[in-house]
mmCIF file of C-alpha atoms in Angstrom:
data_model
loop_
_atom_site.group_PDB
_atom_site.id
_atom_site.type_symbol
_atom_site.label_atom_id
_atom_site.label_comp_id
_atom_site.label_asym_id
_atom_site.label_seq_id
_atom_site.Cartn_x
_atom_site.Cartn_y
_atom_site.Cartn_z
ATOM 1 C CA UNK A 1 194.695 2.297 246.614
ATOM 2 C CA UNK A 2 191.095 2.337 248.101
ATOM 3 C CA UNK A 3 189.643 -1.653 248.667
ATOM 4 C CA UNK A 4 186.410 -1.220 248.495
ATOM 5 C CA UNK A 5 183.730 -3.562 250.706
ATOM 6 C CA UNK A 6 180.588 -4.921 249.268
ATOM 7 C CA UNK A 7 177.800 -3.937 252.039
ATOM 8 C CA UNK A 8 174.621 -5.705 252.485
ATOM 9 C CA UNK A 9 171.584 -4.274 250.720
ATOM 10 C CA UNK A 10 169.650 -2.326 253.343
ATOM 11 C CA UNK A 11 166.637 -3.873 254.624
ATOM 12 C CA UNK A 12 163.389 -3.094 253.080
ATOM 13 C CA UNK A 13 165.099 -3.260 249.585
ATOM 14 C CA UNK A 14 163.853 -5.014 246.842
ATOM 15 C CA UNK A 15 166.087 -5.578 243.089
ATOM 16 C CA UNK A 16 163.885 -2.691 241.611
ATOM 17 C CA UNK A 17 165.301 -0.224 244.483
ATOM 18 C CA UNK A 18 168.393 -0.324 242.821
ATOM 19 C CA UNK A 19 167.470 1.474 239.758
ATOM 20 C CA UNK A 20 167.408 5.259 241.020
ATOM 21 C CA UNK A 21 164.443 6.100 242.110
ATOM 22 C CA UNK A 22 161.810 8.807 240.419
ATOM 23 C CA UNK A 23 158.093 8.544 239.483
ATOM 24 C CA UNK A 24 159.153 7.608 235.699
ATOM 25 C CA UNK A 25 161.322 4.416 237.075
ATOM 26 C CA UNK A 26 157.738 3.174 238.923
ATOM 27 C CA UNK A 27 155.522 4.107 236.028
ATOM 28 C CA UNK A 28 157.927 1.939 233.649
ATOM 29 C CA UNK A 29 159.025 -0.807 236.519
ATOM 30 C CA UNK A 30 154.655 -1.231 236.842
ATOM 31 C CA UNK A 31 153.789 -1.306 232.954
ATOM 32 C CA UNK A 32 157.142 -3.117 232.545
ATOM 33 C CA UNK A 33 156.103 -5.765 235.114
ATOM 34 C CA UNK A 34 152.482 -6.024 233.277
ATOM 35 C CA UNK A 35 153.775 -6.326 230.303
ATOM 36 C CA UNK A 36 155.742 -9.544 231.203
ATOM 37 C CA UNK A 37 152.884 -11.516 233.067
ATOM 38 C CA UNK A 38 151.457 -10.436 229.609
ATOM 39 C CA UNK A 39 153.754 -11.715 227.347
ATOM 40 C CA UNK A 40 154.267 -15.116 229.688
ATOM 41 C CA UNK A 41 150.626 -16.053 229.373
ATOM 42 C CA UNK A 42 151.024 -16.335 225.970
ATOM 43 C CA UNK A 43 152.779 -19.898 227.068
ATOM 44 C CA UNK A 44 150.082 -21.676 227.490
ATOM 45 C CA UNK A 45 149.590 -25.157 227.213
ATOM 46 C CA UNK A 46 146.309 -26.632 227.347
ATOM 47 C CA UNK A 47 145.831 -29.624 229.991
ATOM 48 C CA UNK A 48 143.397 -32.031 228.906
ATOM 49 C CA UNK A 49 140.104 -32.161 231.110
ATOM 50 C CA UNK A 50 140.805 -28.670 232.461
ATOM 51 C CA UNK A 51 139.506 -25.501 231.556
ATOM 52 C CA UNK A 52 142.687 -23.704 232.245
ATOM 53 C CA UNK A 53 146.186 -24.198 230.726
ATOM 54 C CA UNK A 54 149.610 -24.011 232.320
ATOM 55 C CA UNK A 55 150.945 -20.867 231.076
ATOM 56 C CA UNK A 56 154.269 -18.820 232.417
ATOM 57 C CA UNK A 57 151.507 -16.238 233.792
ATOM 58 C CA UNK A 58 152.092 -17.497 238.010
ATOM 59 C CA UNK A 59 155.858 -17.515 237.736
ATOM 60 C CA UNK A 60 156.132 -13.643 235.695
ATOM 61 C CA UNK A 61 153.023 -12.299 238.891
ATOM 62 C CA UNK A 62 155.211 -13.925 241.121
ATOM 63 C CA UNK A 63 158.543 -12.569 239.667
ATOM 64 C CA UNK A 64 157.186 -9.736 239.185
ATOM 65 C CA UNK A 65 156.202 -8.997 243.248
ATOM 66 C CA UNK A 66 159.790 -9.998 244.172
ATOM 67 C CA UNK A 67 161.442 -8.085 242.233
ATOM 68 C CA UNK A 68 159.161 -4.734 242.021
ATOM 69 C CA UNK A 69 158.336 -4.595 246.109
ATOM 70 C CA UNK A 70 154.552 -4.717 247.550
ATOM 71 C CA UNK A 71 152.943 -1.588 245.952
ATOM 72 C CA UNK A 72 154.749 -1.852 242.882
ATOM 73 C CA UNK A 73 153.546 -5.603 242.215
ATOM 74 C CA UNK A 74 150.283 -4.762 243.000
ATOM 75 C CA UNK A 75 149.931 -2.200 240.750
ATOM 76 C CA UNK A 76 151.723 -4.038 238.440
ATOM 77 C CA UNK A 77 148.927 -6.812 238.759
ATOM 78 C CA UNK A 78 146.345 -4.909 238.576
ATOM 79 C CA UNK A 79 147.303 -3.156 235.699
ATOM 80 C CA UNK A 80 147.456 -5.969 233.945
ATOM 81 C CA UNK A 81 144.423 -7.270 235.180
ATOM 82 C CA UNK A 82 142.592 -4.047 234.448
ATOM 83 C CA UNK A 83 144.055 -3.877 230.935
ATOM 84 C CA UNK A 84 143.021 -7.419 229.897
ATOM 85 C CA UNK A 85 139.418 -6.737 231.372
ATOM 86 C CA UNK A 86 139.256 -3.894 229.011
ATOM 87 C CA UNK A 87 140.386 -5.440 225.969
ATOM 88 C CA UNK A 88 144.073 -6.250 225.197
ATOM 89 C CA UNK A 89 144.344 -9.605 225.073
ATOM 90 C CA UNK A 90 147.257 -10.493 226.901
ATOM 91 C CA UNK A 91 145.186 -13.444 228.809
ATOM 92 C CA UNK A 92 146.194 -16.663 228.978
ATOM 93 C CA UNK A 93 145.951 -17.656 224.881
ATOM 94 C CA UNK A 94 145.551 -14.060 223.373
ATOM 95 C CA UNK A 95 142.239 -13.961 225.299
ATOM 96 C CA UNK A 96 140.518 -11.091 227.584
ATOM 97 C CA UNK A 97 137.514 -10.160 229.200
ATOM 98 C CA UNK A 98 136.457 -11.217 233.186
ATOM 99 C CA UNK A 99 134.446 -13.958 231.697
ATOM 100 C CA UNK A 100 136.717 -16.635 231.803
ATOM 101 C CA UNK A 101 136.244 -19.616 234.439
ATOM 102 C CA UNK A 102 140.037 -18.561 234.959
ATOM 103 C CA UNK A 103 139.644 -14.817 235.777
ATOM 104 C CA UNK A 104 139.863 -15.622 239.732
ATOM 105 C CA UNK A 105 143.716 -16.732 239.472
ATOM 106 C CA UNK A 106 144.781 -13.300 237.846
ATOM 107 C CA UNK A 107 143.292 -12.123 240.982
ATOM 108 C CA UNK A 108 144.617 -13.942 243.263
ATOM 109 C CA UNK A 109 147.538 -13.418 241.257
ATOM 110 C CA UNK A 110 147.351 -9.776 242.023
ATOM 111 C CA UNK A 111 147.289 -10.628 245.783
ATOM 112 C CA UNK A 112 150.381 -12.472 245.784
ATOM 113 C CA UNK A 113 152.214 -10.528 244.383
ATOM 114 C CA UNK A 114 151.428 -7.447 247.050
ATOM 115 C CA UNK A 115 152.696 -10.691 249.637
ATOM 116 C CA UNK A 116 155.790 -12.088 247.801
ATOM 117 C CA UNK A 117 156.720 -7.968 247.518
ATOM 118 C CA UNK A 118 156.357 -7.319 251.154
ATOM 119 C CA UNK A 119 158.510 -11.044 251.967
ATOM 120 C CA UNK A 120 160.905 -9.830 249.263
ATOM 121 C CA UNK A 121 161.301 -6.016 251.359
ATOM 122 C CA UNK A 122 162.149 -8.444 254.305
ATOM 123 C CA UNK A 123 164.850 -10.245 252.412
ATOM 124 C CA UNK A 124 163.150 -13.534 251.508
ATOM 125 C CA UNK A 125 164.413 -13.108 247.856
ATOM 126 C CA UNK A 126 168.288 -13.385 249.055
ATOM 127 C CA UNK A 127 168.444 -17.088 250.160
ATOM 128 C CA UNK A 128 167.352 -19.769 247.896
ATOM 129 C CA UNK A 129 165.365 -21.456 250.490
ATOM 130 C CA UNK A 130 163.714 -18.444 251.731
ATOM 131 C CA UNK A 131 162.714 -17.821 248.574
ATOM 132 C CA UNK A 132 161.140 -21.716 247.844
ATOM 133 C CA UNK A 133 158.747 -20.475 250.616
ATOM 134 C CA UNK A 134 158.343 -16.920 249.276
ATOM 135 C CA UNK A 135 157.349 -18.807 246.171
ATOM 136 C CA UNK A 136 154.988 -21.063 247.874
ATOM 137 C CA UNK A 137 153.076 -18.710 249.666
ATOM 138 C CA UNK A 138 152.596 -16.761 246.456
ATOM 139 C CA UNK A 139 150.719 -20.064 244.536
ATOM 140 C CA UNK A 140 149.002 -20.702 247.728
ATOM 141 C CA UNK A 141 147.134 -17.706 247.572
ATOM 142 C CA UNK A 142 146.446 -17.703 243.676
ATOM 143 C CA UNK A 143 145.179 -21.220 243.912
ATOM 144 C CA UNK A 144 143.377 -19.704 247.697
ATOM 145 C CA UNK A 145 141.707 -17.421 245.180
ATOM 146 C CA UNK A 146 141.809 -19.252 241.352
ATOM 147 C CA UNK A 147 140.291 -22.755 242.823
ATOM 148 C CA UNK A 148 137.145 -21.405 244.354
ATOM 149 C CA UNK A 149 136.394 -18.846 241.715
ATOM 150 C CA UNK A 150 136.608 -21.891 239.064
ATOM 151 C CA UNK A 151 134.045 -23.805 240.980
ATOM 152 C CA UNK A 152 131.894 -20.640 240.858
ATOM 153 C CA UNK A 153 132.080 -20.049 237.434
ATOM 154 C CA UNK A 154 132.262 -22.854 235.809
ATOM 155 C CA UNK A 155 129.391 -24.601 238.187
ATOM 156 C CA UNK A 156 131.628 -27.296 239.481
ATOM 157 C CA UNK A 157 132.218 -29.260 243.200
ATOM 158 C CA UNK A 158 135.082 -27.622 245.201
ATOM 159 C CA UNK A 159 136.630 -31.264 244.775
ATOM 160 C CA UNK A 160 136.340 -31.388 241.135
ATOM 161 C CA UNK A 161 137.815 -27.794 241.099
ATOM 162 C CA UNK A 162 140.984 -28.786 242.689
ATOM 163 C CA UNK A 163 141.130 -31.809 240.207
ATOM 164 C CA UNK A 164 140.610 -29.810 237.413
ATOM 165 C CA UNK A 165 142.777 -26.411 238.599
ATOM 166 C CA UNK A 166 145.038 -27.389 241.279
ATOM 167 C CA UNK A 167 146.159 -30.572 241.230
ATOM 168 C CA UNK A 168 147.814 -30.502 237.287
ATOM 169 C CA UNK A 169 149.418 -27.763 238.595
ATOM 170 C CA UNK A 170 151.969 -29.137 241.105
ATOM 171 C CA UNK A 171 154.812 -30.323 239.537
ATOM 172 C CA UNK A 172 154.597 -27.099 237.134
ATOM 173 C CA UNK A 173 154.586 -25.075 239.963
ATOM 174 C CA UNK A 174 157.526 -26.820 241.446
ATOM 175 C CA UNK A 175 159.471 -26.033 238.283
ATOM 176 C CA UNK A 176 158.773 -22.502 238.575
ATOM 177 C CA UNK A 177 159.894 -22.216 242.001
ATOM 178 C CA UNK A 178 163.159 -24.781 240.767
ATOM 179 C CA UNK A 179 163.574 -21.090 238.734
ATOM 180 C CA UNK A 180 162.681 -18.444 241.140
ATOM 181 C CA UNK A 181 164.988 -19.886 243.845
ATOM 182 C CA UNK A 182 168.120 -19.574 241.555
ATOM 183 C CA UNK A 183 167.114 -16.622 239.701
ATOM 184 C CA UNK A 184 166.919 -13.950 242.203
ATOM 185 C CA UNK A 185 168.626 -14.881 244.714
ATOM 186 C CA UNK A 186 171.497 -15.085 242.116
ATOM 187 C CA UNK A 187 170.535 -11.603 240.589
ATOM 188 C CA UNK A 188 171.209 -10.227 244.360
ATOM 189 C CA UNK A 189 174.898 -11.687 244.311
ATOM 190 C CA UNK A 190 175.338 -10.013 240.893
ATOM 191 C CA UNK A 191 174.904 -6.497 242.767
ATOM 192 C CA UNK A 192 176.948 -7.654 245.281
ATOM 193 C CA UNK A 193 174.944 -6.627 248.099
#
């Protein structure tokens, strides 16, 4: 009788890096990952006096870059940013287009994910309070991005832009990170590595 040891997951992994690896697994774990931020926009509830709702659309970009790795999310992101650009209106609402006062978190969305991907490939999806940070770097730099580009578009004061898109936001965001921090770091004991 053979015991056998669970072993650490090597460094630089990330939970898609378990699924054996081939072109077709990245072409399905990218559309795959689009198609969720797509599907969690459609959660969207509208907040009164701001032109953009809370949707699920932060916490899928931001599950999304943990779990697919740096390039991956990115690509992921983009894709999905790309896509609703074009057309498909997987936007927050069933909506698409770049003209939305909105458009600048789905890119900054794409940026964080590239950054929680490369903290995930250093293991800061394996602790629960490694991963509260991992997740609050990742809305820093979509509101870093989203805040700005609402002021821009929809001819507003920075302050009244963080009123309007950032400060609703908080305790949401809290409850998303309440998720991430038991979700994946959980999903990593499941593997038992």
């Amino acid at each position: 009788m053979s015991t056998a040891v669970a072993t650490p997951a090597r460094t630089g992994q990330v939970l898609a890096d378990l699924i054996p690896a081939s072109r077709v697994r990245d072409i399905a774990l990218v559309a795959g990952g689009a198609a969720l931020t797509g599907l969690a926009a459609q959660i969207a509830v509208p907040i009164p006096g701001s032109p953009v709702p809370v949707t699920g659309q932060t916490f899928a970009a931001l599950l999304v870059g943990t779990t697919l790795g740096t390039r991956r999310g990115f690509l992921s992101l983009a894709l999905y940013a790309l896509a609703g650009v074009a057309g498909v209106p997987w936007f927050a609402g069933g909506t698409s287009g770049a003209a939305a006062v909105s458009f600048g978190y789905i890119l900054g969305m794409i940026l964080a994910s590239a950054a929680v991907g490369a903290l995930a490939r250093r293991g800061a999806d394996r602790n629960v309070w490694r991963m509260a940070g991992t997740m609050l770097i990742g809305e820093a730099i979509i509101y870093a991005v989203g805040v700005p580009y609402l002021a821009y578009a929809a001819d507003m004061s920075l302050s009244a832009a963080v009123a309007a898109g950032l400060t609703p936001f908080l305790i949401g965001d809290a409850v998303k990170a309440a998720l991430a921090m038991g979700l994946l770091p959980s999903a990593w004991k499941l593997t038992k590595r």
